[in-house]
Coordinates of C-alpha atoms in Angstrom, one line a residue:
N1 CA -6.7 -2.5 -10.2
T2 CA -2.9 -3.0 -10.1
E3 CA -0.2 -0.6 -8.4
T4 CA 3.6 -0.8 -7.9
S5 CA 5.9 1.4 -5.9
F6 CA 9.7 1.7 -5.7
K7 CA 11.6 3.1 -2.7
L8 CA 15.4 4.3 -3.0
N9 CA 16.7 4.8 0.2
T10 CA 19.6 6.7 0.8
E11 CA 22.2 7.0 3.6
N12 CA 21.4 8.9 6.6
Q13 CA 23.4 10.9 8.8
D14 CA 24.6 8.1 11.0
Q15 CA 25.9 6.3 7.8
Y16 CA 23.1 3.8 8.0
R17 CA 21.1 2.8 4.5
F18 CA 17.9 1.0 4.6
G19 CA 17.6 -1.6 1.8
N20 CA 15.4 -0.3 -1.3
Q21 CA 11.9 -1.5 -1.2
F22 CA 9.6 -2.5 -3.9
N23 CA 5.8 -3.7 -3.9
I24 CA 3.3 -4.6 -6.3
S25 CA -0.4 -5.4 -5.6
S26 CA -3.2 -6.6 -7.8
Y27 CA -6.9 -6.7 -6.7
F28 CA -10.2 -7.3 -7.9
F29 CA -13.0 -5.4 -6.6
Y30 CA -16.7 -4.6 -6.7
W31 CA -18.4 -1.2 -6.8
R32 CA -21.6 -1.2 -5.1
E33 CA -23.8 1.9 -4.4
L34 CA -26.1 1.7 -1.7
A35 CA -28.6 4.3 -0.3
S36 CA -26.2 6.5 1.9
V37 CA -22.8 4.9 1.1
T38 CA -20.6 3.4 -1.9
V39 CA -19.1 0.0 -0.8
L40 CA -15.9 -1.5 -2.5
P41 CA -15.1 -4.8 -1.3
Y42 CA -11.9 -6.2 -2.7
T43 CA -9.6 -9.2 -2.9
G44 CA -6.0 -10.0 -4.4
I45 CA -2.6 -10.4 -3.9
Y46 CA 0.3 -8.2 -2.6
F47 CA 4.2 -8.8 -2.8
E48 CA 6.9 -6.9 -1.1
Q49 CA 10.7 -7.1 -1.6
A50 CA 13.4 -5.1 0.6
G51 CA 16.9 -5.0 0.0
K52 CA 19.7 -5.7 2.8
H53 CA 20.4 -2.4 5.1
A54 CA 24.2 -1.4 5.2
N55 CA 25.7 0.2 8.2
H56 CA 28.7 2.3 7.1
G57 CA 29.2 0.5 4.1
F58 CA 28.7 -2.9 5.6
R59 CA 25.7 -5.2 4.5
E60 CA 23.6 -6.2 7.6
T61 CA 22.8 -9.6 8.2
N62 CA 19.2 -10.6 9.0
T63 CA 17.8 -7.8 6.8
G64 CA 15.8 -7.8 3.6
G65 CA 13.9 -10.4 1.7
H66 CA 10.5 -10.8 0.2
A67 CA 6.7 -12.1 1.2
T68 CA 3.4 -12.6 -0.8
F69 CA 0.3 -12.1 0.8
A70 CA -3.3 -13.0 0.2
T71 CA -5.4 -9.7 0.7
M72 CA -9.0 -8.9 1.1
G73 CA -10.7 -5.7 2.6
T74 CA -13.3 -3.1 2.0
Q75 CA -13.6 0.6 1.4
V76 CA -16.7 2.6 2.4
Y77 CA -17.2 5.9 1.2
K78 CA -19.6 8.3 2.4
G79 CA -19.4 12.1 1.6
N80 CA -16.0 13.3 2.1
M81 CA -15.0 10.1 4.3
T82 CA -13.5 6.8 3.4
L83 CA -13.1 4.0 5.9
N84 CA -10.5 1.2 4.4
V85 CA -10.3 -2.0 6.4
L86 CA -7.5 -4.5 4.9
Y87 CA -6.6 -7.9 6.3
Q88 CA -3.4 -9.9 4.7
I89 CA -2.2 -13.6 5.3
P90 CA 1.3 -14.3 4.3
I91 CA 1.3 -17.1 1.8
N92 CA 5.2 -17.3 0.9
Q93 CA 7.8 -15.7 2.4
S94 CA 11.8 -15.5 2.6
F95 CA 13.5 -13.2 4.9
N96 CA 17.4 -13.0 5.3
S97 CA 17.8 -14.7 8.8
D98 CA 20.3 -17.4 10.2
E99 CA 20.1 -19.7 13.2
I100 CA 20.2 -16.7 15.7
S101 CA 17.2 -15.0 14.4
Q102 CA 14.3 -16.0 12.5
I103 CA 12.1 -13.2 10.6
E104 CA 8.7 -14.0 9.7
A105 CA 5.9 -12.0 8.6
G106 CA 2.5 -12.6 10.1
N107 CA -1.1 -11.7 9.3
R108 CA -1.6 -8.0 9.2
L109 CA -4.6 -5.9 9.8
N110 CA -4.9 -2.4 8.7
I111 CA -7.8 0.0 9.3
S112 CA -7.6 3.7 8.1
L113 CA -9.9 6.6 8.0
M114 CA -9.5 9.2 5.2
W115 CA -11.0 12.6 5.0
N116 CA -11.1 13.4 0.7
I117 CA -10.3 17.3 0.4
Q118 CA -12.3 18.4 -2.8
K119 CA -12.6 21.7 -4.3
K120 CA -15.8 23.1 -4.7
K121 CA -16.9 23.2 -8.2
K122 CA -18.2 26.3 -9.6
N123 CA -21.0 26.6 -11.6
M124 CA -20.0 27.2 -15.0
I125 CA -22.2 28.3 -17.7
I126 CA -21.3 27.1 -21.2
P127 CA -22.5 29.4 -24.1
N128 CA -24.1 27.5 -26.9
S129 CA -21.9 27.7 -29.9
Q130 CA -23.3 28.4 -33.0
T131 CA -21.8 26.9 -36.5
G132 CA -22.8 28.4 -39.4

């Protein structure tokens, strides 16, 4: 599975604009159906990049940069519920910083619980088509 996104930021009412953001991830996963749940363990890589912020048109120091993370996680599906546990470890990073302020990404843990909304399927009767 490979996913990518780009976020184009605009200036807010205080004339501050956060840098645009880009990320891409690629994961290998294994789909395993058990008696009452479906489990999807995965591992892969995640990259994120952010541009410098601007305040009244002037670029802010100590903003923006990029990082690459090794990622592992598991999704568990049961009925309409999905539990996702994701752990990321930085393997390469470069953030715009100076001798006053150092910016470093640390390990990340994300736990989420999702409720999947599904439409009920109507029983559809499809008549036999006759060709002749």
